mmCIF file of C-alpha atoms in Angstrom:
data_model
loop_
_atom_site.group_PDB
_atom_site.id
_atom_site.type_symbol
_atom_site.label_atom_id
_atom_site.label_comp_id
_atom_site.label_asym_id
_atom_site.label_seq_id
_atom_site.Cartn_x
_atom_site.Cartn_y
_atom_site.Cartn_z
ATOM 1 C CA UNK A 20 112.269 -79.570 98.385
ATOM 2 C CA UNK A 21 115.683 -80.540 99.167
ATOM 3 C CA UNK A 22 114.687 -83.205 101.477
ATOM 4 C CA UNK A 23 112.451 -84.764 98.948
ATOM 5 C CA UNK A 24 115.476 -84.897 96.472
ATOM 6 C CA UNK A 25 117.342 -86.541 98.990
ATOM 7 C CA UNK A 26 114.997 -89.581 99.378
ATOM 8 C CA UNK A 27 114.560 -89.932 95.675
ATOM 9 C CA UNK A 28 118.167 -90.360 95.942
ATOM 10 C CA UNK A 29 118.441 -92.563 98.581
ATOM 11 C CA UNK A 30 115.483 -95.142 96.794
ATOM 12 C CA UNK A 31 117.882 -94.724 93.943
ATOM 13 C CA UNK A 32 120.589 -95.770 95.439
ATOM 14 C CA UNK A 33 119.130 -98.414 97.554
ATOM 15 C CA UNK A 34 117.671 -100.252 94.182
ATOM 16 C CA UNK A 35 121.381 -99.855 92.759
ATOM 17 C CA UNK A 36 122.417 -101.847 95.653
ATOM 18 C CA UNK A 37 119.462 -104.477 95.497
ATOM 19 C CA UNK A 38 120.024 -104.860 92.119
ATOM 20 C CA UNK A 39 124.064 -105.826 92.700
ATOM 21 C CA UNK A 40 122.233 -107.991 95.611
ATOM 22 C CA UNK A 41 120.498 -109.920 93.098
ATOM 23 C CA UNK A 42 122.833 -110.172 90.316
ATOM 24 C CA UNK A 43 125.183 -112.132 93.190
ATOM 25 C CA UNK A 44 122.283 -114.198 94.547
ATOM 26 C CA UNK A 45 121.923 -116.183 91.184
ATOM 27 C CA UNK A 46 124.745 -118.337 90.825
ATOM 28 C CA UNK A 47 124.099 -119.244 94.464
ATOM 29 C CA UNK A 48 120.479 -120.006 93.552
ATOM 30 C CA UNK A 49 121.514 -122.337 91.002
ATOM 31 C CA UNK A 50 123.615 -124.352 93.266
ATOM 32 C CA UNK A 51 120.856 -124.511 95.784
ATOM 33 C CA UNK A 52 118.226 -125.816 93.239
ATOM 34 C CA UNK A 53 119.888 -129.152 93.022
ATOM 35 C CA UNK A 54 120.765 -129.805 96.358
ATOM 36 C CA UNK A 55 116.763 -128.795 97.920
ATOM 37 C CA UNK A 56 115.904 -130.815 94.473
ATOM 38 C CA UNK A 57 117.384 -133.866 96.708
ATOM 39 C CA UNK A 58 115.242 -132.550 99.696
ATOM 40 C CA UNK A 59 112.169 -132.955 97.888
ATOM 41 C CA UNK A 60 113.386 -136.219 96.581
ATOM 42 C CA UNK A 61 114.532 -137.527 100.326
ATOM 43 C CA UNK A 62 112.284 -135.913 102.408
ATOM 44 C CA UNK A 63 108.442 -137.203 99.812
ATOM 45 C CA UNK A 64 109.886 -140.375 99.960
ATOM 46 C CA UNK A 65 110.567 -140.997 103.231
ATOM 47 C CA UNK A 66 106.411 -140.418 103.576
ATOM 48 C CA UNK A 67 106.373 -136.162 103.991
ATOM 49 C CA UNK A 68 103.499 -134.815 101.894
ATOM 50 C CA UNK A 69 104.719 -132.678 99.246
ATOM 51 C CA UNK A 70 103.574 -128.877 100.216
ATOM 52 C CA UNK A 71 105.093 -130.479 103.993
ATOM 53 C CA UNK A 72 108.533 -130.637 102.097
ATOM 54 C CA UNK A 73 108.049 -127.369 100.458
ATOM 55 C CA UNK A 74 106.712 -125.175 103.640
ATOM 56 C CA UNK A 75 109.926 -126.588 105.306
ATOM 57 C CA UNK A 76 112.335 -125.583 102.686
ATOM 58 C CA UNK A 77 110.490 -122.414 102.611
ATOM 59 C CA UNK A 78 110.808 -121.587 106.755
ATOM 60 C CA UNK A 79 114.154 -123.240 107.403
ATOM 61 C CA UNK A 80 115.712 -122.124 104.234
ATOM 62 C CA UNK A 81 118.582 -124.121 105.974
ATOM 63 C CA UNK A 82 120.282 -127.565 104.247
ATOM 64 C CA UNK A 83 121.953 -129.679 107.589
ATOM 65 C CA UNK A 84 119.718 -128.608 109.801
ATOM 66 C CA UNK A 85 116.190 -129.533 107.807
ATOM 67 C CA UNK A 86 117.859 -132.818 106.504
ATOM 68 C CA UNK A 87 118.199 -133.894 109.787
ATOM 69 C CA UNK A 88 115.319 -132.427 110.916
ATOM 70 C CA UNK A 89 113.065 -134.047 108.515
ATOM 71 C CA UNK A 90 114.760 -137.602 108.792
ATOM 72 C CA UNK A 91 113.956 -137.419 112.876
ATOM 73 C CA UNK A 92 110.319 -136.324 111.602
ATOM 74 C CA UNK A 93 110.571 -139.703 109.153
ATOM 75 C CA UNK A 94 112.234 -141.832 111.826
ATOM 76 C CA UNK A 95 109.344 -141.264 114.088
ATOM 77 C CA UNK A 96 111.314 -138.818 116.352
ATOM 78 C CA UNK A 97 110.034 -137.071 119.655
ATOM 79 C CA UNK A 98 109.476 -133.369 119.766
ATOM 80 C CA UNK A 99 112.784 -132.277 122.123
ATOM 81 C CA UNK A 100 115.255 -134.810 119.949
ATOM 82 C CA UNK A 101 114.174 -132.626 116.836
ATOM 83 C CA UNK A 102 114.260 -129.568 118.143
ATOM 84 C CA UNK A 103 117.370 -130.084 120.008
ATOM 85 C CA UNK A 104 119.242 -131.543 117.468
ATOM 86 C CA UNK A 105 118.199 -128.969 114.443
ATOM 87 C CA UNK A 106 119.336 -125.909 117.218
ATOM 88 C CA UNK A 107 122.868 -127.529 117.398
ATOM 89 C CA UNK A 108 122.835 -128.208 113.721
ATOM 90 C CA UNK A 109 122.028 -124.558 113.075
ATOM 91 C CA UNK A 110 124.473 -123.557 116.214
ATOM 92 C CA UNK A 111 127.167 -122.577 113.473
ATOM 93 C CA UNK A 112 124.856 -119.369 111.912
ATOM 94 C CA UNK A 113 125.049 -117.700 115.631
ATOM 95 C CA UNK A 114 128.828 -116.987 114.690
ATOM 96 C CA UNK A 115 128.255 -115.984 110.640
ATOM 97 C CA UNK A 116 125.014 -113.721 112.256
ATOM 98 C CA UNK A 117 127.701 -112.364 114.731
ATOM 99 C CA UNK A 118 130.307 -112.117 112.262
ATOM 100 C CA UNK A 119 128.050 -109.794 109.878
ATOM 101 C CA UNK A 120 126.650 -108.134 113.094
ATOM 102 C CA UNK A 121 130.294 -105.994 112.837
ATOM 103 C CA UNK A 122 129.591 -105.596 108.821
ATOM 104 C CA UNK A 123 126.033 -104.001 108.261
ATOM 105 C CA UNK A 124 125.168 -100.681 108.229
ATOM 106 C CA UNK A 125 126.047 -98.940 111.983
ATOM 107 C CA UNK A 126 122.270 -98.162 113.654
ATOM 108 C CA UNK A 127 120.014 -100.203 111.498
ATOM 109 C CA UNK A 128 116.954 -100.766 112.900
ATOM 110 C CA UNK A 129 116.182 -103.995 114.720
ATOM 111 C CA UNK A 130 113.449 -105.044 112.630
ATOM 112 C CA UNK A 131 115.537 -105.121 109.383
ATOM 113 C CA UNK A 132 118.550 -106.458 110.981
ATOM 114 C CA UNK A 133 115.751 -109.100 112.145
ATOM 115 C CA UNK A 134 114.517 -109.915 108.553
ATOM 116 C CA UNK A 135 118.226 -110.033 107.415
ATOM 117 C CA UNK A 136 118.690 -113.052 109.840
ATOM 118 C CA UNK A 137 116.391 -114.927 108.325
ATOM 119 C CA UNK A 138 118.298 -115.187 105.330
ATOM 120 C CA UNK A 139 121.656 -115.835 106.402
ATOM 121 C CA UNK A 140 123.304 -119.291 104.677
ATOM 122 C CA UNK A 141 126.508 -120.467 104.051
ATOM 123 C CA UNK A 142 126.682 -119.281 100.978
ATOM 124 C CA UNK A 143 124.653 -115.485 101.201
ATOM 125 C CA UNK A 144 127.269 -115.378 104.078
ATOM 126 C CA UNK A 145 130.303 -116.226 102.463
ATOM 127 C CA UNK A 146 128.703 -114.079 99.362
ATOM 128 C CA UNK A 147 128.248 -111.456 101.855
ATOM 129 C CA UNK A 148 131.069 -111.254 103.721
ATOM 130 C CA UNK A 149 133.320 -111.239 101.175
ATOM 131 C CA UNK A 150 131.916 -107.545 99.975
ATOM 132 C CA UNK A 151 133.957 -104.564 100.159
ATOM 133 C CA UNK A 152 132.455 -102.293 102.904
ATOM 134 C CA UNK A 153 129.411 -102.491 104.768
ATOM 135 C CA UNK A 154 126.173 -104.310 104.185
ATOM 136 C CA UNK A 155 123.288 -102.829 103.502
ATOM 137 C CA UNK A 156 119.911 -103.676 104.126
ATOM 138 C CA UNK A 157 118.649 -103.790 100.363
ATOM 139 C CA UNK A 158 122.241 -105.469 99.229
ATOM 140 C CA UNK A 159 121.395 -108.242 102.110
ATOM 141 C CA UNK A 160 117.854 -108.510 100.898
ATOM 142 C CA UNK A 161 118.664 -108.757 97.501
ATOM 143 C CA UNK A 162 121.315 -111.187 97.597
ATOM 144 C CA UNK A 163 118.991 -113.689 99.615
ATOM 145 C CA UNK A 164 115.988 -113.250 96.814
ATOM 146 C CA UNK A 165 117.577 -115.773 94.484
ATOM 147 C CA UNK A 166 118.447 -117.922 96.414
ATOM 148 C CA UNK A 167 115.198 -118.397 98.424
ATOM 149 C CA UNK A 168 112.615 -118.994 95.801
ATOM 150 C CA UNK A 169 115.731 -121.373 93.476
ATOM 151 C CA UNK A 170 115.745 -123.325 97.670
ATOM 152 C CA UNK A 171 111.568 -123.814 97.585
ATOM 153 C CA UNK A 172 111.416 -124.827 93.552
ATOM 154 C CA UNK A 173 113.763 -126.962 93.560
ATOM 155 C CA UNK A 174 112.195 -128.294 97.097
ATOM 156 C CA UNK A 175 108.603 -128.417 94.849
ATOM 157 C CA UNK A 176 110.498 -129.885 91.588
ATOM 158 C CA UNK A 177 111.954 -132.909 93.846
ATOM 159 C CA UNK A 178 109.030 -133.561 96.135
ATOM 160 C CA UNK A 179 106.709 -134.444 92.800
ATOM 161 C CA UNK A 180 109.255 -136.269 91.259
ATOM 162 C CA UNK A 181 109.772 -138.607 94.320
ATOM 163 C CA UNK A 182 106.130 -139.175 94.261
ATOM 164 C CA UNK A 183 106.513 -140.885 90.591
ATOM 165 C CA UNK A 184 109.403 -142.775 90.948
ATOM 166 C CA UNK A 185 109.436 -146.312 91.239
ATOM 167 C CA UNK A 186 109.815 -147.769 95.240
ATOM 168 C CA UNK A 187 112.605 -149.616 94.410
ATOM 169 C CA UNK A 188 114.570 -146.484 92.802
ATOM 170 C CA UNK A 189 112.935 -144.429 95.901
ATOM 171 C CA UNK A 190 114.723 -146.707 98.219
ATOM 172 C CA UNK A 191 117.989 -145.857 97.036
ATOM 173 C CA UNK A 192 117.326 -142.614 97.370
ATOM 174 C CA UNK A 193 118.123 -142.682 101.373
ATOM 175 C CA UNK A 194 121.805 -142.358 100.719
ATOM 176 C CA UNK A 195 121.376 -139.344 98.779
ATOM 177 C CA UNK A 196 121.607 -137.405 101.952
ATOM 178 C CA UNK A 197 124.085 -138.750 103.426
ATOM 179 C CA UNK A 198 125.798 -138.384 100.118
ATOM 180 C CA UNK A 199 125.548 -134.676 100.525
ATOM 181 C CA UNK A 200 127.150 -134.555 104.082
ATOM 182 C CA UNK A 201 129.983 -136.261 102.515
ATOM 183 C CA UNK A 202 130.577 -133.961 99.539
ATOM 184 C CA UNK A 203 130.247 -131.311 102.142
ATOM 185 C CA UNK A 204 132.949 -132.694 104.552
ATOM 186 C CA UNK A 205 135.483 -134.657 102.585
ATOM 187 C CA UNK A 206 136.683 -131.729 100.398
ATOM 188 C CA UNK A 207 137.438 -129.487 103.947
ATOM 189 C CA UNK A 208 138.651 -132.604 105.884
ATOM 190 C CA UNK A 209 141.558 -132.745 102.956
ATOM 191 C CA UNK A 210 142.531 -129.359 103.275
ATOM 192 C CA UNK A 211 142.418 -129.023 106.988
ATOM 193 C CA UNK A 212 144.220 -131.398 109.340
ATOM 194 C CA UNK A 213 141.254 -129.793 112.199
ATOM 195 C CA UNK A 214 138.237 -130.462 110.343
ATOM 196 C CA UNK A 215 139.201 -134.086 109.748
ATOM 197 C CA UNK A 216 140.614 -134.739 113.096
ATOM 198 C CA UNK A 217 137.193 -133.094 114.055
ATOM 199 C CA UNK A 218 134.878 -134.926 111.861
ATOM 200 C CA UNK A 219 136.748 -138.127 112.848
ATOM 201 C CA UNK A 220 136.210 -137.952 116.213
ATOM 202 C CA UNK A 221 132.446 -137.031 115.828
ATOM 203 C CA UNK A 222 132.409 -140.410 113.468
ATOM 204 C CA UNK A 223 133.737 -142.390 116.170
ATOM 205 C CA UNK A 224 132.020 -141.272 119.002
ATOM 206 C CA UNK A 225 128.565 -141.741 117.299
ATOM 207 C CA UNK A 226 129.714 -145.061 116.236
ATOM 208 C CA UNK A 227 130.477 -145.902 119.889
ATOM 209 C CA UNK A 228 127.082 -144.698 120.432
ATOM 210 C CA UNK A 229 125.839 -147.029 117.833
ATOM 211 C CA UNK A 230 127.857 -150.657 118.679
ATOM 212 C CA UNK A 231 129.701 -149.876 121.621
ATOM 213 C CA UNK A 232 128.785 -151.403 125.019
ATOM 214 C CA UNK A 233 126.329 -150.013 127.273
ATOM 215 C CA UNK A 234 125.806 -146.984 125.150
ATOM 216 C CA UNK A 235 123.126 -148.340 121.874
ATOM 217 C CA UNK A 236 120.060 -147.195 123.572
ATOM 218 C CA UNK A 237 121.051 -143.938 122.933
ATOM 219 C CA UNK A 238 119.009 -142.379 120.213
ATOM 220 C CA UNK A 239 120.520 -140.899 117.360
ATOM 221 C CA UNK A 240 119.467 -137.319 118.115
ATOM 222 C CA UNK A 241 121.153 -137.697 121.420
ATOM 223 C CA UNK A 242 123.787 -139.347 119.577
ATOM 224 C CA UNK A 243 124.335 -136.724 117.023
ATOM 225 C CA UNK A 244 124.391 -133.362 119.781
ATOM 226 C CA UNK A 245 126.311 -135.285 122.536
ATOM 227 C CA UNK A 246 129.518 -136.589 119.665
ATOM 228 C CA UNK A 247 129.105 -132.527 117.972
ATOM 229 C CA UNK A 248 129.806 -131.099 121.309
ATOM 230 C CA UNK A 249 132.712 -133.771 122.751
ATOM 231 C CA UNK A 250 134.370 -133.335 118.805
ATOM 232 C CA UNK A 251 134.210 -129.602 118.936
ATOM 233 C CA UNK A 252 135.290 -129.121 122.346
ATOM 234 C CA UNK A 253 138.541 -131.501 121.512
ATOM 235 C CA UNK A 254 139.017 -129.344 118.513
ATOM 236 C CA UNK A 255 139.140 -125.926 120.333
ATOM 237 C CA UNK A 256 141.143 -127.467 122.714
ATOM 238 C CA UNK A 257 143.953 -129.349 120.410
ATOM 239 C CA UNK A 258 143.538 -127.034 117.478
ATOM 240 C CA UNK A 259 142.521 -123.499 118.245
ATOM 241 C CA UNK A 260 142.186 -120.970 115.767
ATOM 242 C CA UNK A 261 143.929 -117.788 115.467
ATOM 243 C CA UNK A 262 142.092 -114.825 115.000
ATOM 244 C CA UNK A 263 142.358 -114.040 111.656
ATOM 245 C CA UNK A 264 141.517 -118.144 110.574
ATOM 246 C CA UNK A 265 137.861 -117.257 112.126
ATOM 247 C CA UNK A 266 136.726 -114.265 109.680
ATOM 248 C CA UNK B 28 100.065 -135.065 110.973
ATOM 249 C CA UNK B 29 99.771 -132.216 113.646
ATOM 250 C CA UNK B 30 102.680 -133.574 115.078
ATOM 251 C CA UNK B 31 104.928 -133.217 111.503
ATOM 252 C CA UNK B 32 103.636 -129.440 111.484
ATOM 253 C CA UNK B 33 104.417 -128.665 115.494
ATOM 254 C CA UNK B 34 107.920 -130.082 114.153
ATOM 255 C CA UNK B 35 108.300 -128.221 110.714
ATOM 256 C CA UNK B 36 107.304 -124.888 113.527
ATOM 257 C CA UNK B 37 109.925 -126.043 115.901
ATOM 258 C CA UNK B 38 112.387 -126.511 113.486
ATOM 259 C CA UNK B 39 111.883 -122.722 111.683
ATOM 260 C CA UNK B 40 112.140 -121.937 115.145
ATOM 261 C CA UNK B 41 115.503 -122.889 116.501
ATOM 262 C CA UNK B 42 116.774 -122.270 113.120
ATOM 263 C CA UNK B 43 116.003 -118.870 113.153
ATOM 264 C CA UNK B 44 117.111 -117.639 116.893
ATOM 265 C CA UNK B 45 121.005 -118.453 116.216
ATOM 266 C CA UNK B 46 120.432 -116.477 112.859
ATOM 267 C CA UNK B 47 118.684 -113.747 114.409
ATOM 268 C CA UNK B 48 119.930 -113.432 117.649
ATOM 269 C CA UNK B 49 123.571 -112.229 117.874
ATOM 270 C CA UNK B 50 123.224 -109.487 114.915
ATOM 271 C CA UNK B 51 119.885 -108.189 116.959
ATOM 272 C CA UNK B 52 121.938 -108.247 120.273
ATOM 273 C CA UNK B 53 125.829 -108.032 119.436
ATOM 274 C CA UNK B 54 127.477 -105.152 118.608
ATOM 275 C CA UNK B 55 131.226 -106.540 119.455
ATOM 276 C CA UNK B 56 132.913 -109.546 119.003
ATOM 277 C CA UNK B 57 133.104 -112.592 121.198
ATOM 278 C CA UNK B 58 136.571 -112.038 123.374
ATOM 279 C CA UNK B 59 136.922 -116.009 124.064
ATOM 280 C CA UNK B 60 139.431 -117.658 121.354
ATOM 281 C CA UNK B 61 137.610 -121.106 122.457
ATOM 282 C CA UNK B 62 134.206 -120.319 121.772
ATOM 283 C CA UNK B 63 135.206 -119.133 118.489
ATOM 284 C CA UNK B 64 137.540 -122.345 117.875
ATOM 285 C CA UNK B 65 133.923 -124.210 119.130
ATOM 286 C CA UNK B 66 131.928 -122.931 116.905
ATOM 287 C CA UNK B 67 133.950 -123.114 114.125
ATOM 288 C CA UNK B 68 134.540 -126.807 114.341
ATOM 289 C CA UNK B 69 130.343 -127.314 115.181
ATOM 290 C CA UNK B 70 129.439 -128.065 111.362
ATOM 291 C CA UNK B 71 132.676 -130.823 110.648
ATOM 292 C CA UNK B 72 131.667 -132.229 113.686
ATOM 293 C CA UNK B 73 127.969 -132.266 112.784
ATOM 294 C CA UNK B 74 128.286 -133.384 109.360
ATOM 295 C CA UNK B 75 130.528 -136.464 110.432
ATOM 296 C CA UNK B 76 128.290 -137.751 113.467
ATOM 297 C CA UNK B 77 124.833 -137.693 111.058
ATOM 298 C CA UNK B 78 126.668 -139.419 108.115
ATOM 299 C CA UNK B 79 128.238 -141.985 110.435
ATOM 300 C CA UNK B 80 127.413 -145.063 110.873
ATOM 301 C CA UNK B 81 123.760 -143.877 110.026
ATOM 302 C CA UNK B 82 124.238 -144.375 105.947
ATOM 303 C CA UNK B 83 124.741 -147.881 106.808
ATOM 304 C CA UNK B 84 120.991 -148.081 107.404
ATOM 305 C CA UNK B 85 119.770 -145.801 105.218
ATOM 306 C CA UNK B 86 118.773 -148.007 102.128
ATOM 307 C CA UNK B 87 117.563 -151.556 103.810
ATOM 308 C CA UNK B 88 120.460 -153.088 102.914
ATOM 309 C CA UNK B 89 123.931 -152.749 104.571
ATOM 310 C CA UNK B 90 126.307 -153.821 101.596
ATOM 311 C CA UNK B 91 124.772 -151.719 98.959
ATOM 312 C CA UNK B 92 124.651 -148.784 101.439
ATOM 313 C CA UNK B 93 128.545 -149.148 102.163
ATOM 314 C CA UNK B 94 129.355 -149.928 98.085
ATOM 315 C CA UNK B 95 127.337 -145.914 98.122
ATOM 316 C CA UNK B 96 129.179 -144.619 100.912
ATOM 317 C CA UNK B 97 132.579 -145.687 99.175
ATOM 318 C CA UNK B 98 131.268 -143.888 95.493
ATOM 319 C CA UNK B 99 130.434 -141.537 97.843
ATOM 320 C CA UNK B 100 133.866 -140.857 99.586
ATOM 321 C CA UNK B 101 135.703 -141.438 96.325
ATOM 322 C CA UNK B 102 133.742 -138.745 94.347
ATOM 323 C CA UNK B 103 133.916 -136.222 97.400
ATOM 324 C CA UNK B 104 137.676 -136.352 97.494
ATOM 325 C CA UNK B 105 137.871 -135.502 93.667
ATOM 326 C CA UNK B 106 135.521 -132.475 95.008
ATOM 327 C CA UNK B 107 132.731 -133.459 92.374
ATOM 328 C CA UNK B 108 130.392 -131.522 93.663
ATOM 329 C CA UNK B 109 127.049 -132.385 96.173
ATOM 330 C CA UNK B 110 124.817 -133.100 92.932
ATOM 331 C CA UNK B 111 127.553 -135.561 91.124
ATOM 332 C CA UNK B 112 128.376 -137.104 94.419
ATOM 333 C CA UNK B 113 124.858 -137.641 95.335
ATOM 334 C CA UNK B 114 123.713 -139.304 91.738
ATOM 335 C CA UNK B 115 126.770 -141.495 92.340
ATOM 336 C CA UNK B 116 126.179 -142.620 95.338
ATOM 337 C CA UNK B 117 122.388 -143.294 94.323
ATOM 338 C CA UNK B 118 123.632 -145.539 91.299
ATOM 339 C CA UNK B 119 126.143 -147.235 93.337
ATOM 340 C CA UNK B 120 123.687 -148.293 95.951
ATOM 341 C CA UNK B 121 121.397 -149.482 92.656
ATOM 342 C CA UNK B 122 123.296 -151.492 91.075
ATOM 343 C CA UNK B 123 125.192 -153.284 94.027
ATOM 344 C CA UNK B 124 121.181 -153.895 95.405
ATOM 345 C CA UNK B 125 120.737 -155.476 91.522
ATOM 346 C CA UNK B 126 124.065 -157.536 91.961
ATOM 347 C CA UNK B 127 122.899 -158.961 95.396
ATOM 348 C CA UNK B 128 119.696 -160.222 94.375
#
């Protein structure tokens, strides 16, 4: 008897905590509908079918890494290039995942600490992280519910639009992306001297991978993971962080 | 078309194994102070090596896709937000393509 009050408890309190989950997932599903909205948009008119654009929102649930994935898949690219250059894209979750590996609830099972890794973002780990005490499974799970249907409808919402918009308007829309990656970069490069020093010497090494000399039959995947890894590398070297910068 | 779905797999894929794989495997904390420095730089370094100098080709014509990139850079350092930057971008690159022709 005892024992069966004390699971009725514990599914009590583990709805408590997917409901606070949930309630902290919306604002970050609202900020995601817009963005996966240009997705749709970017990746239906660069020739992806529409439920394409929508089963990749809804099995990447990523925004970097399926942008560029998807404009290799436009551009024609082979497998390796696309795989390759995604897996460095998405290199960045392995320390957020490790980061909230020291957070979660000590001894939960693999399987659950497996289905919370699917839903780890920038912004359910930022959410997440920032929570007093540990994560639990149902706060994780609930947090991520938002935010992962607002990613695919806004995904859907985009991919039909594209497919009634004018060519000439649709055609324009191939700096939208790019747009993005500057919105995302510009704001950090101002605050930090590292991240523009960083994101600088990415920009010029792909550039010398683009016009240099000797160097533009490189493709752009190649191009993209071989100026990430030379950047980073001169960042941890001129600029390494203290311990405390990396939480 | 098999060949955009092997891709869409591919890409779930190696998205999900950095996700999934240090909170299955690590309990502690990476010692080295570069690796850490590394991967903390990875997405600036990622972000700026896509944008550029592929937005110059992204629109078919050069000049309208650098009047974009400079709407774009102008309404990122007021921190408009990725929507506002985007739409801004997209007009800029519209109307400089209507001036041209």
């Amino acid at each position: 008897m005892a024992t069966q009050m004390q699971i009725i408890a514990g599914k009590k309190q583990g709805f408590t905590e997917f409901c606070h989950g949930l309630r902290q997932g919306i604002p970050i599903a609202l900020g995601y509908i817009p963005v996966s909205f240009t997705f749709g948009l970017m990746a239906v008119g660069g020739g992806i079918p529409v439920w394409t654009a929508i089963l990749i929102s809804m099995s990447n649930l990523t925004s970097a890494g399926q942008f560029a994935g998807t404009n290799l898949i436009i551009a024609n690219a082979p497998l390796l290039e696309i795989g390759l250059t995604t897996f460095v894209i998405n290199i960045r979750y392995m320390l957020m995942s490790l980061s909230l590996s020291q957070k979660i609830t000590p001894g939960m099972a693999l399987l659950k600490r497996c289905i919370m890794a699917f839903g780890i973002t920038d912004e359910t780990f930022a959410v997440a992280s920032m929570e007093k005490g540990e994560i639990t499974f149902n706060y994780f799970i609930g947090l991520v519910t938002c935010p992962y249907w607002g990613w695919a409808l806004g995904t859907a919402m985009g991919a039909l639009t594209s497919s009634v918009l004018p060519k000439a308007v649709q055609s324009c829309m191939g700096i939208a992306l790019y747009a993005m990656f500057i919105a995302l970069v510009v704001p950090a490069a101002k605050r930090s001297r590292a991240a523009f020093f960083v994101a600088a010497a990415a920009i010029g090494i792909s550039s010398f991978f683009r016009w240099g000399p000797y160097a533009n039959h490189i493709s752009s995947g190649w191009s993209i993971i071989i100026a990430t890894i030379i950047a980073s590398f001169a960042g941890a070297v001129i600029y390494p962080k203290e311990e405390d910068e990396l939480e | 078309m098999s060949k955009t779905l092997t891709a869409v797999f591919l890409m779930a894929l190696v998205t999900y194994i950095p996700r999934a794989l240090p909170i299955a495997v690590f309990k502690n904390k990476l010692k080295s102070r570069f690796l850490r420095s590394f991967l903390f730089y990875v997405p600036y370094a990622v972000l700026g090596a896509m944008t550029f100098p592929a937005i110059l080709y992204s629109t078919g014509n050069v000049f309208a896709s650098a009047a974009g990139m400079g709407a774009a850079l102008i309404l990122a350092y007021f921190e408009q937000g990725l929507m506002k930057v985007a739409i801004g971008a997209i007009l800029a690159v519209y109307i400089t393509g209507c001036l041209l022709h």
